[in-house]
Tab-separated table of C-alpha atoms and ligand atoms in Angstrom:
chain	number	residue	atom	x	y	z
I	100	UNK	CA	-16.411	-199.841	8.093
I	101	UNK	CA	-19.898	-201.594	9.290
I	102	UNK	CA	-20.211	-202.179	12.761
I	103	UNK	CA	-22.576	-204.923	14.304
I	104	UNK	CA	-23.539	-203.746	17.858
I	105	UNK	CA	-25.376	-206.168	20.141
I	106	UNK	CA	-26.102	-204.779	23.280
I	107	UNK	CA	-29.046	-206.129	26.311
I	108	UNK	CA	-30.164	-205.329	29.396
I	109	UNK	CA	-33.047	-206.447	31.823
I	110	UNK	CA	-35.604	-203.586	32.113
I	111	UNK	CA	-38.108	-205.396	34.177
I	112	UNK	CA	-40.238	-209.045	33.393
I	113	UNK	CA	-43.741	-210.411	33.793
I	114	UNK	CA	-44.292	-212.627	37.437
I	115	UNK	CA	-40.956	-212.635	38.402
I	116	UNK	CA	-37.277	-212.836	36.646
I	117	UNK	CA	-39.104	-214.492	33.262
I	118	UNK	CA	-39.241	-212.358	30.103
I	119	UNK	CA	-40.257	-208.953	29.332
I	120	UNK	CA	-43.797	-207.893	28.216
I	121	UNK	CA	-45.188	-208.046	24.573
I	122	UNK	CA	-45.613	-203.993	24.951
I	123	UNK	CA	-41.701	-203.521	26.124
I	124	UNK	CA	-40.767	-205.344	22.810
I	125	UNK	CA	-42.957	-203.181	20.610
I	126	UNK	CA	-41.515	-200.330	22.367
I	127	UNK	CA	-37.918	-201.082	22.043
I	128	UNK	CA	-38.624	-202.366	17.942
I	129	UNK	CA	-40.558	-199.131	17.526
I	130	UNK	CA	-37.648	-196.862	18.714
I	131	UNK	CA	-35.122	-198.745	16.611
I	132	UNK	CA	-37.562	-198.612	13.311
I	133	UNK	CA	-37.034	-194.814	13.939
I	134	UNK	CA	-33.302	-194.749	14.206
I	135	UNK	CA	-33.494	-196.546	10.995
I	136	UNK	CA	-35.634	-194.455	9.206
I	137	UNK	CA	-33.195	-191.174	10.506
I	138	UNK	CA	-30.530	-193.309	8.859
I	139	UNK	CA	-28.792	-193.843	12.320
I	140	UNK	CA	-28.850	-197.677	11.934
I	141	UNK	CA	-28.678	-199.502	8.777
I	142	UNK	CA	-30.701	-202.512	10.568
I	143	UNK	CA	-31.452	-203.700	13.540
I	144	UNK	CA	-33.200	-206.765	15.495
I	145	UNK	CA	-34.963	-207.152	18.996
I	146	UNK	CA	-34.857	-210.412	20.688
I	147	UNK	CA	-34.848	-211.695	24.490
I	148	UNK	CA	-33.770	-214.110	25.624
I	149	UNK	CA	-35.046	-215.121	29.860
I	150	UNK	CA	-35.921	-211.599	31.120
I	151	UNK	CA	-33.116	-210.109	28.928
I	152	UNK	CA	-33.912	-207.595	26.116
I	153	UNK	CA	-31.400	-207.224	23.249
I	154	UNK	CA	-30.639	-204.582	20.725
I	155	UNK	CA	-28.679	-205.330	17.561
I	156	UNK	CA	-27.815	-202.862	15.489
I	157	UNK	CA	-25.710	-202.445	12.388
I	158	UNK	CA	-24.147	-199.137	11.644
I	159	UNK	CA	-21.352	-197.245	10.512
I	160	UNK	CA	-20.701	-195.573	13.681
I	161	UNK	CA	-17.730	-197.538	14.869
I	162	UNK	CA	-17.220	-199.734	18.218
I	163	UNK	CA	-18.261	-197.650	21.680
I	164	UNK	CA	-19.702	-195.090	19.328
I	165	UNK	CA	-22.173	-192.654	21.676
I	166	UNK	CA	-24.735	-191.896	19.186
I	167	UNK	CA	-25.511	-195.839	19.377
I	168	UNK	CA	-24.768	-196.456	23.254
I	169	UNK	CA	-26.941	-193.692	23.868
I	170	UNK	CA	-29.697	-194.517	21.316
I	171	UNK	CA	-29.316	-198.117	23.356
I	172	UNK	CA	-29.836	-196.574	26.931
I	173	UNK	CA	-32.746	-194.354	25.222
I	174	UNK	CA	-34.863	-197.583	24.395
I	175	UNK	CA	-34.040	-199.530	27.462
I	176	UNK	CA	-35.385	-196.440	29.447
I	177	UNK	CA	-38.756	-196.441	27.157
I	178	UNK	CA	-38.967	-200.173	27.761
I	179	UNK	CA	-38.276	-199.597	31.417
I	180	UNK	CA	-41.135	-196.775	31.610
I	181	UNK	CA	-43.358	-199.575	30.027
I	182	UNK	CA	-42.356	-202.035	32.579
I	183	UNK	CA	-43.536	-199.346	35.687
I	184	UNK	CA	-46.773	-198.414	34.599
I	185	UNK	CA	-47.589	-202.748	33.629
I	186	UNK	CA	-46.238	-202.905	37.551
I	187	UNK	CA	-43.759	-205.469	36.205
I	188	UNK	CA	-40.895	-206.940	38.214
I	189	UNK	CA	-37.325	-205.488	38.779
I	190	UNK	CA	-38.414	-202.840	35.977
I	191	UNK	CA	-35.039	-200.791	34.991
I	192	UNK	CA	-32.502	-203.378	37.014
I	193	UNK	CA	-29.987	-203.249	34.910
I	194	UNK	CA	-29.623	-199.306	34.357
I	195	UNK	CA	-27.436	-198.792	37.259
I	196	UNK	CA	-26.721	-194.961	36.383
I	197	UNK	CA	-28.811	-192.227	36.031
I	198	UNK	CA	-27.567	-191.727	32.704
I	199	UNK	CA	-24.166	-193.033	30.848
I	200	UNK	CA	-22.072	-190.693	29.498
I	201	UNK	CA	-22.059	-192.119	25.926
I	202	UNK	CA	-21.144	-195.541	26.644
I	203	UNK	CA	-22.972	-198.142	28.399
I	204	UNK	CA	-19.970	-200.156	29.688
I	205	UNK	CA	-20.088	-199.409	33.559
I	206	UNK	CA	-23.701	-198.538	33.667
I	207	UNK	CA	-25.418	-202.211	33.898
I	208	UNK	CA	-25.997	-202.939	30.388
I	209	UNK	CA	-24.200	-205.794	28.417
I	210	UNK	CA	-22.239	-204.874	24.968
I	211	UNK	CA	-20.759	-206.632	22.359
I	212	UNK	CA	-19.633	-205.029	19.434
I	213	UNK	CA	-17.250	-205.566	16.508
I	214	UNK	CA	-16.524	-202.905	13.581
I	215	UNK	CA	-15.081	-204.407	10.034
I	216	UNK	CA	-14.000	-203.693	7.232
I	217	UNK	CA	-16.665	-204.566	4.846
I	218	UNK	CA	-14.590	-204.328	1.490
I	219	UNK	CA	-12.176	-207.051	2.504
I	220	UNK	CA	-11.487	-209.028	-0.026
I	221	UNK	CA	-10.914	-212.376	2.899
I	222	UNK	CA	-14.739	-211.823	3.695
I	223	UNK	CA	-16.560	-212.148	0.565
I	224	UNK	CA	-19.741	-212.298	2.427
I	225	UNK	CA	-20.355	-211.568	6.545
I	226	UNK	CA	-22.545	-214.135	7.891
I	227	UNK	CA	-22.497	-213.718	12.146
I	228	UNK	CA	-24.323	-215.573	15.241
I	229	UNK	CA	-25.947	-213.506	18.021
I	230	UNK	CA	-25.263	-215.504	21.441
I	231	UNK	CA	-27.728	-214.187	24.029
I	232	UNK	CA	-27.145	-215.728	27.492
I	233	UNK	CA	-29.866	-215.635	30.454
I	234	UNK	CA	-29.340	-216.360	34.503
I	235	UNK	CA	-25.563	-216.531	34.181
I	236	UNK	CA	-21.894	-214.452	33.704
I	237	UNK	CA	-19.706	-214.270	30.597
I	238	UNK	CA	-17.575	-216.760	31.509
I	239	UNK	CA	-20.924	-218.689	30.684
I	240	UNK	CA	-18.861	-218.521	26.846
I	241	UNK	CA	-15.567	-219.647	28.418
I	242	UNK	CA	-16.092	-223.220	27.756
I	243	UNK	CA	-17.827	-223.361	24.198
I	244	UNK	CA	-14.956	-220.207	22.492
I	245	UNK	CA	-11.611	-222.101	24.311
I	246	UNK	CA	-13.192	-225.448	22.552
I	247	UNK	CA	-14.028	-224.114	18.985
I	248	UNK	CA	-11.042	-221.704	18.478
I	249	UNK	CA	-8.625	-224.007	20.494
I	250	UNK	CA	-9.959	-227.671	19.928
I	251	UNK	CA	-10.120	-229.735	16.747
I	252	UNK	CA	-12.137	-232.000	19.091
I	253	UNK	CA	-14.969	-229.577	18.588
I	254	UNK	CA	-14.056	-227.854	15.370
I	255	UNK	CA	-11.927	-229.531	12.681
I	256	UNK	CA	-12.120	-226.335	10.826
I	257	UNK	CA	-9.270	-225.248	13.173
I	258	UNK	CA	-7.069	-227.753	10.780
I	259	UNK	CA	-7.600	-225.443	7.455
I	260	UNK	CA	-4.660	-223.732	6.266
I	261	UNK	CA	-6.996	-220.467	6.912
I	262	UNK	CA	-7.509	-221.068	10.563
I	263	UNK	CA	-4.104	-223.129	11.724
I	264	UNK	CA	-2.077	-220.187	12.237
I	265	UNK	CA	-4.659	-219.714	15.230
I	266	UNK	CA	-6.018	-217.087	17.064
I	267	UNK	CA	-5.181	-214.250	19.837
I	268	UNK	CA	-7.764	-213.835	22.756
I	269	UNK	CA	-8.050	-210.632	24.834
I	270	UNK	CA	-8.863	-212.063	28.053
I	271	UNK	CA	-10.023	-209.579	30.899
I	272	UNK	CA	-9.990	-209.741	34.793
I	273	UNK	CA	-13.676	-208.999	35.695
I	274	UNK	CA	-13.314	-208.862	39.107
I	275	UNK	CA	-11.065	-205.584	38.697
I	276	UNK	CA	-12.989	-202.358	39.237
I	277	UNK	CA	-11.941	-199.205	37.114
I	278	UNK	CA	-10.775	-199.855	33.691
I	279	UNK	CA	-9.805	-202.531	31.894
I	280	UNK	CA	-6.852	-205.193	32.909
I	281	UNK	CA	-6.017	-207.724	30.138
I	282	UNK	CA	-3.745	-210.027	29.237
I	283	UNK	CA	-3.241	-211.323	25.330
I	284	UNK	CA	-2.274	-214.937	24.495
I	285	UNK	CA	-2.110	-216.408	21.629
I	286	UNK	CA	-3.297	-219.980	20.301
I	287	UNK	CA	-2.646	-222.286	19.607
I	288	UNK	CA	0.932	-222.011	21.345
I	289	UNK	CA	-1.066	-220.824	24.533
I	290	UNK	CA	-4.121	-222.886	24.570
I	291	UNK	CA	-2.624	-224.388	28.035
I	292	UNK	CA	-2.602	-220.639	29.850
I	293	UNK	CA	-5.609	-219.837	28.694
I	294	UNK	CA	-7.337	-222.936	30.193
I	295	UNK	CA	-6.077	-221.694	33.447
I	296	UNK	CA	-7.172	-218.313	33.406
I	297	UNK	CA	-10.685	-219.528	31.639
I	298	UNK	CA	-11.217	-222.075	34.455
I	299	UNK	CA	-12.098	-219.338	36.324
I	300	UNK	CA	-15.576	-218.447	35.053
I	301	UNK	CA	-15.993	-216.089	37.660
I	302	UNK	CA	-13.213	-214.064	37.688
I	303	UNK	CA	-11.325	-214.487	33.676
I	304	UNK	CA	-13.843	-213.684	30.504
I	305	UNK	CA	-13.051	-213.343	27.107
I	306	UNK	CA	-13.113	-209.987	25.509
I	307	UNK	CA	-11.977	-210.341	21.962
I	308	UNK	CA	-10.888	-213.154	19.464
I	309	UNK	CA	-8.925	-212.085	16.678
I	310	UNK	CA	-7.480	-213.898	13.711
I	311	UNK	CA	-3.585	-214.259	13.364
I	312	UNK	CA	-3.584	-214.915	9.905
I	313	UNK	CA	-5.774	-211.675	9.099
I	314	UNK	CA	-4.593	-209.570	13.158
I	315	UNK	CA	-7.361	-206.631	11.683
I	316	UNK	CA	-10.273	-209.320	11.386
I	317	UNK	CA	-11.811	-209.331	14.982
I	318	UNK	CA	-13.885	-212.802	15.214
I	319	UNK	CA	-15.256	-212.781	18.517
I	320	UNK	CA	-16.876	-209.752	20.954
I	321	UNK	CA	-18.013	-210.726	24.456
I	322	UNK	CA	-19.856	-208.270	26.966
I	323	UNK	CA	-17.876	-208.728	29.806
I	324	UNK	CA	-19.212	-206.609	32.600
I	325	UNK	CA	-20.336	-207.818	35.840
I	326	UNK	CA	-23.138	-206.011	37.639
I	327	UNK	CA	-21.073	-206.377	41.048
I	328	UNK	CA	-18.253	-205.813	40.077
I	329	UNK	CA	-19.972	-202.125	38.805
I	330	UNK	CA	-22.699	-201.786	41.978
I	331	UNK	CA	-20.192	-203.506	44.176
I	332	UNK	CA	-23.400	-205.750	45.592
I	333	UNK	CA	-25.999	-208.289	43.904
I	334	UNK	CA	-28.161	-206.204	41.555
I	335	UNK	CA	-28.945	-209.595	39.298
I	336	UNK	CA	-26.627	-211.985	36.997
I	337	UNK	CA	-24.583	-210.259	33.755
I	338	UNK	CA	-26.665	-212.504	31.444
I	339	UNK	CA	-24.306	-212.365	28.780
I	340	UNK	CA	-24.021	-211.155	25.119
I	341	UNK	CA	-21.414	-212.454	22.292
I	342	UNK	CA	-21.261	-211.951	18.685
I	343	UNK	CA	-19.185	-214.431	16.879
I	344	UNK	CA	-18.405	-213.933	13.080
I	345	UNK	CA	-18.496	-217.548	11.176
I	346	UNK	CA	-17.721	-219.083	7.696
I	347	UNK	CA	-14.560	-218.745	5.743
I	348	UNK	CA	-11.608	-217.757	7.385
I	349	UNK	CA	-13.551	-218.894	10.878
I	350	UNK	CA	-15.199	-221.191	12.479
I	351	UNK	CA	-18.316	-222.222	10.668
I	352	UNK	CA	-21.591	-222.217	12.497
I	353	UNK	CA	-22.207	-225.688	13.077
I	354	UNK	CA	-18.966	-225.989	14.587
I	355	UNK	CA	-19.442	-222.844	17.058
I	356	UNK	CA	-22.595	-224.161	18.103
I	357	UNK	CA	-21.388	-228.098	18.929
I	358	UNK	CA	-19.697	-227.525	22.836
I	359	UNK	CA	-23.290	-226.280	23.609
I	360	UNK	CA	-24.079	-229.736	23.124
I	361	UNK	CA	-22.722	-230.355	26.839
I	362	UNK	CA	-24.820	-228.494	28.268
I	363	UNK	CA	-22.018	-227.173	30.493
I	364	UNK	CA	-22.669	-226.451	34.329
I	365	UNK	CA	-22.437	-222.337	34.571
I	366	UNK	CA	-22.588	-220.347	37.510
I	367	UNK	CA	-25.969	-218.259	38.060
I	368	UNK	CA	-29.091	-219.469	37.973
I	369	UNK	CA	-31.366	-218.759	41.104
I	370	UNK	CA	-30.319	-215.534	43.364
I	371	UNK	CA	-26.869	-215.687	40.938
I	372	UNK	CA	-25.753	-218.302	43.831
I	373	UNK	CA	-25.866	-221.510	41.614
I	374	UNK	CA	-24.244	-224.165	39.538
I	375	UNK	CA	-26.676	-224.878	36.908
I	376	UNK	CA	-26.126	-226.237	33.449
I	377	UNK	CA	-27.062	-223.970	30.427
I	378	UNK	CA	-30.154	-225.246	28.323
I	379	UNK	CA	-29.830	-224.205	24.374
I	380	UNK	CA	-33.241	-222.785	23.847
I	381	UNK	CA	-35.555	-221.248	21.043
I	382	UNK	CA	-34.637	-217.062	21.006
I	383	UNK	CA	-37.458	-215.305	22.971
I	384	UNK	CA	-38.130	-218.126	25.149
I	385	UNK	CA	-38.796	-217.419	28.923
I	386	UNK	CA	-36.969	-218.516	31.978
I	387	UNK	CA	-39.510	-220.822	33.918
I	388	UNK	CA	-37.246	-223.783	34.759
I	389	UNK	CA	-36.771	-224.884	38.162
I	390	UNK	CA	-34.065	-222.547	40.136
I	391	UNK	CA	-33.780	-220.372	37.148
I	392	UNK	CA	-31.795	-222.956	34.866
I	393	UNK	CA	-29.889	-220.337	32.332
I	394	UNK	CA	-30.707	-220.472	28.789
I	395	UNK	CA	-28.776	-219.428	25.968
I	396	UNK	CA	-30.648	-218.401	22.303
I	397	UNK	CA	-28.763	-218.319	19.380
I	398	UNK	CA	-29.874	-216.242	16.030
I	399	UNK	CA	-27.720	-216.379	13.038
I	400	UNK	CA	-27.988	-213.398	10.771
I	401	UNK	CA	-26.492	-212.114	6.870
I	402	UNK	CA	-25.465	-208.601	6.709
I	403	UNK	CA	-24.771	-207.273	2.717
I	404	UNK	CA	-21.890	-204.481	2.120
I	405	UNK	CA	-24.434	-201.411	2.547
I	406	UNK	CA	-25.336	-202.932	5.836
I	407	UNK	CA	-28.682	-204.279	4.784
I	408	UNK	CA	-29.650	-206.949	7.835
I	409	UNK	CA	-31.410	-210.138	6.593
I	410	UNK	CA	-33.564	-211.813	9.188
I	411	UNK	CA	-32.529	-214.336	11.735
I	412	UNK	CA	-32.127	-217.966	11.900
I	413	UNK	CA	-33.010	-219.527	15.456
I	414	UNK	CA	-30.214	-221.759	15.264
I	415	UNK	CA	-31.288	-223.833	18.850
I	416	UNK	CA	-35.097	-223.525	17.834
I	417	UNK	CA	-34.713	-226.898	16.157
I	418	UNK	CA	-35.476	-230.534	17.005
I	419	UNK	CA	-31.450	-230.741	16.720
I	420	UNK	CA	-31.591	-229.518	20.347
I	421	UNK	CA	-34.067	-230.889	21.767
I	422	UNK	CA	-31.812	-234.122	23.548
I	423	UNK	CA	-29.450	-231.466	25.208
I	424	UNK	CA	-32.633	-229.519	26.346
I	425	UNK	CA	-33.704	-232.984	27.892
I	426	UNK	CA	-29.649	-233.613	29.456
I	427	UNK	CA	-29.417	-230.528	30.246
I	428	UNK	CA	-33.030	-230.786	32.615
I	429	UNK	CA	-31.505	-234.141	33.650
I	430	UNK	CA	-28.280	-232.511	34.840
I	431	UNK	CA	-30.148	-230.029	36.569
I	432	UNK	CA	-32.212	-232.416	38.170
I	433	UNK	CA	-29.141	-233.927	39.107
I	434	UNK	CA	-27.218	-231.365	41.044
I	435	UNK	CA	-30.697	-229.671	42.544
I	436	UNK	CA	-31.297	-232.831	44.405
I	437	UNK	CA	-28.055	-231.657	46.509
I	438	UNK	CA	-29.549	-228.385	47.511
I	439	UNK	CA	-27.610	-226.180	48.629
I	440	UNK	CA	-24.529	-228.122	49.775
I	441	UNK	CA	-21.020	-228.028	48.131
I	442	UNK	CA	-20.315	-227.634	44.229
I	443	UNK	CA	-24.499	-227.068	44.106
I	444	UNK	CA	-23.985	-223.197	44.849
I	445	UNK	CA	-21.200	-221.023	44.351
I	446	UNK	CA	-18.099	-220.357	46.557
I	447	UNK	CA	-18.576	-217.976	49.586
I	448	UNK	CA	-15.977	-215.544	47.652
I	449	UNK	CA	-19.100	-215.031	44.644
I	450	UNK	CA	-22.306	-215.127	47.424
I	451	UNK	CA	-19.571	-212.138	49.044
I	452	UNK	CA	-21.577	-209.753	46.665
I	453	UNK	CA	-25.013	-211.497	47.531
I	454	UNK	CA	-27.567	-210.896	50.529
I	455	UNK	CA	-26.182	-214.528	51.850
I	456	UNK	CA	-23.113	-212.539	52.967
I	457	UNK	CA	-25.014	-210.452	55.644
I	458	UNK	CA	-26.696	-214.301	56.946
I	459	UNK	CA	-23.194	-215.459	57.369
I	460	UNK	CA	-21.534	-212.423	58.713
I	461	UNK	CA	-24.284	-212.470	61.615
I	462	UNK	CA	-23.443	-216.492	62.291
I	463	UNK	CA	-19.390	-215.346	62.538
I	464	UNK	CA	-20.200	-212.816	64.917
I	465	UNK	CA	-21.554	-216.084	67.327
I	466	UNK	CA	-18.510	-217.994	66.618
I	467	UNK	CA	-16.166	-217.993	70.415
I	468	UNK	CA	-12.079	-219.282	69.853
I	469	UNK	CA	-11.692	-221.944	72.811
I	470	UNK	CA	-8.539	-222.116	74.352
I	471	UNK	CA	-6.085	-225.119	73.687
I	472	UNK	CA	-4.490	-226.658	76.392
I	473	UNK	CA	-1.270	-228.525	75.539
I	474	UNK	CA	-1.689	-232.352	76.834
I	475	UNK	CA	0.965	-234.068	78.727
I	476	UNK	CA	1.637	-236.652	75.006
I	477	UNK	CA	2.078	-233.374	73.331
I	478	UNK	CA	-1.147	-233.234	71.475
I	479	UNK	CA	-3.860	-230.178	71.673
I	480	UNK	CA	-7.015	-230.651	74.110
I	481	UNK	CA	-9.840	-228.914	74.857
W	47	LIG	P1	-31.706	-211.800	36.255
W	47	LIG	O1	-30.279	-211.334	36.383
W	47	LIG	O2	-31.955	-212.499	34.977
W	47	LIG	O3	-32.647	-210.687	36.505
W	47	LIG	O4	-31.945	-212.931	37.358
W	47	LIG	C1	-31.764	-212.594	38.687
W	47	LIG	C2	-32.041	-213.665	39.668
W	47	LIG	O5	-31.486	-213.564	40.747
W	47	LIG	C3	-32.909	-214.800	39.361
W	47	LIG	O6	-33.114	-215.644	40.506
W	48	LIG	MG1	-34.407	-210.084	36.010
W	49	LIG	MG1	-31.661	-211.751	33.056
C-alpha cells in the first residue's frame, strides 16, 4: 500500500492573514528532506496556499498513521517557532493542542489522506490533484465534487462504462463535536439527498468518495474539521484540504477542475463571517484581495509504484484561469457593495462561534417586550 497524505495548517503569516514567510517554508521543506532521507517518506511537497502551509507526503505508513501525523505537527511547530521570533501574525493558530496524541484530527490542523493499493491492476498509473483551499470551510468542495462525480453537465466522463455504476460519498456532520457522525449514499441513485445535505456548506462536508465499480478504490479525501467546532469559538476559517485521484477509472483532471469555473460564492472570507466567491489562483499565491476573497490552488502530481513523487503541475497558474479570476473579482465586487446586510455575511447561527456574538448578545440584553392590549375590532395594539 502507498499512502498520499496531505495535511496544512496556518502557523502564522507576514502583515496580517496573507502567506507565511520565505524562512517558514525552508523550514518546513528542510524537515521533510530529512524524513525522506530516514526513509520515513518516500516524497513529499510544500506549498501554501493564502496563509496556509501544506505538507504532502507519500508513504507506506497507512491513513491516520502517527509516525506521519506526528512528523506533520513536528514541522508545523518548527515553522511556528520561525513565525515568533520574525514577530509574524497569528503564529501557531491552528495548533489548538499542546500536542496531538498521534493524530492531528481534533487538534486544528487539516488532513486529507488516502492509502491504495499500488499493484492494482485498474490503476496502471496514479496520477492525483492536491486542492488547497484558503479563507473558507470544506464545504468550500461541496459544490465542484457533487457536480463532477454526480453531473454529466460538468463531467461526461461520468457516462463511461468505468464510471456509470457511480460512486458512494461518506458525508459527515461537522457541526457534531466528539467523533465522527456519517451518513453513506450512493450515486447516482442518491444524487437528490445528497444535494440536500451538501446545500448546507456549513454544517454537511464530504469525507470520502469511493468507486462502486472498484468499493476498495477510495477517489476522493476531504479534511473536514472545523476549528469551532474543535475550540468551540472563532480561532480562524478550516481553509480546506482535498486530494482527488483522476484518470482512468475517474474523473479526469480537466473535468474535476471545470465547476471551479463558477467561481462559486463560499462562506469565509473576512473574520470567517462572509459570502465570498472562491478565486482559482496560482499555488503559493497570497491572500491580499479585498475582505479576504478565498483562493483555492490546485497542483497536480505523478506518483510511480515505489512511491517516487514527480513534481507538480499548477493546474490554475495558467492563462486558462485568468477570466474566472476576473468574474470571480467581479462577483466579489458585486456582493461587497452590500456590506454587511443579508446573504453578504453569514447567518447569525455561523457568527454564534464569532466575536459578533458577544456585540449582539449585549444589544438583546436592551431589548424590553411591550405589552399588547387587545383592541375593541379584535386586533393587537400597543
Ligand atoms: P485564516 O483562517 O486564513 O487565518 O483567516 C482568518 C480570518 O479571519 C481572515 O479575516
Ligand atoms: Mg491566518
Ligand atoms: Mg488560512
Amino acid at each position: 500500500m502507498l499512502t498520499i497524505s496531505a495535511i496544512k495548517a496556518d502557523v502564522g503569516s507576514i502583515g496580517g492573514h496573507t502567506r507565511p514567510s520565505i524562512q517558514m517554508m525552508d523550514v518546513a521543506r528542510e524537515r521533510l528532506q530529512q524524513a525522506f532521507e530516514d526513509g520515513l517518506v518516500t516524497g513529499f511537497d510544500v506549498t501554501h496556499t493564502g496563509d496556509d502551509l501544506c505538507l504532502l507526503m507519500v508513504h507506506r505508513l497507512g491513513e491516520a498513521a502517527p509516525e506521519i501525523h506526528n512528523l506533520a505537527w513536528e514541522v508545523f511547530e518548527a515553522a511556528t517557532d520561525v513565525a515568533r521570533a520574525q514577530g509574524l501574525y497569528g503564529a501557531g493558530q491552528d495548533l489548538l493542542k499542546d500536542a496531538p496524541s498521534g493524530n492531528v484530527r481534533g487538534a486544528g490542523p487539516g488532513a486529507a489522506e488516502i492509502a491504495f493499493d499500488e499493484t492494482a491492476s485498474e490503476r496502471p498509473a496514479e496520477p492525483f490533484l492536491v486542492f488547497t483551499a484558503d479563507k473558507c470551510g470544506p464545504g468550500a468542495f461541496n459544490f465542484p465534487l457533487w457536480a463532477v462525480f454526480t453531473s454529466p453537465m460538468y463531467c461526461a466522463g461520468l457516462l463511461l462504462p468505468k464510471m456509470k455504476a457511480g460512486f458512494r460519498f461518506t458525508i459527515i456532520d461537522m457541526e457534531h463535536a466528539g467523533g465522527d457522525r456519517v451518513i453513506e449514499l450512493e450515486t447516482p441513485e442518491r444524487h437528490l439527498d445528497l444535494a440536500i445535505l451538501l446545500r448546507d456548506e456549513n454544517r454537511f462536508g464530504i469525507q470520502a468518495i469511493h468507486s462502486r465499480k472498484y468499493p476498495h478504490q477510495k477517489v476522493v479525501a476531504v479534511s473536514t474539521d472545523r476549528l469551532h467546532t474543535i475550540a468551540g469559538e472563532y480561532k480562524g476559517k478550516d481553509d480546506p484540504v482535498a486530494i482527488v485521484r483522476s484518470q482512468g477509472i475517474f474523473p479526469a483532471p480537466e473535468e474535476i477542475v471545470s465547476p471551479y469555473m463558477v467561481a462559486h460564492y463560499v462562506a469565509g472570507d473576512a473574520r470567517g463571517s462572509h459570502h465570498m466567491p472562491i478565486m482559482p489562483v496560482a499555488i503559493n499565491t497570497p491572500v491580499a484581495g479585498a475582505y479576504c476573497l478565498p483562493l483555492v490552488a490546485c497542483m497536480a502530481y505523478s506518483v510511480t509504484k515505489e512511491g517516487v513523487l514527480s513534481e507538480g503541475v499548477d493546474m490554475f497558474g495558467n492563462v486558462a484561469w485568468d477570466a474566472t479570476r476576473l468574474k470571480a473579482q467581479r462577483k466579489a465586487e458585486d456582493i461587497r457593495q452590500q456590506g454587511f446586510v443579508g446573504p453578504a455575511m453569514l447567518p447569525i447561527q455561523e457568527l454564534e462561534y464569532s466575536a459578533f456574538r458577544h456585540s449582539l448578545e449585549s444589544l438583546e440584553a436592551e431589548f424590553e417586550l411591550r405589552e399588547t392590549v387587545a383592541s375593541p375590532n379584535g386586533q393587537g395594539q400597543n
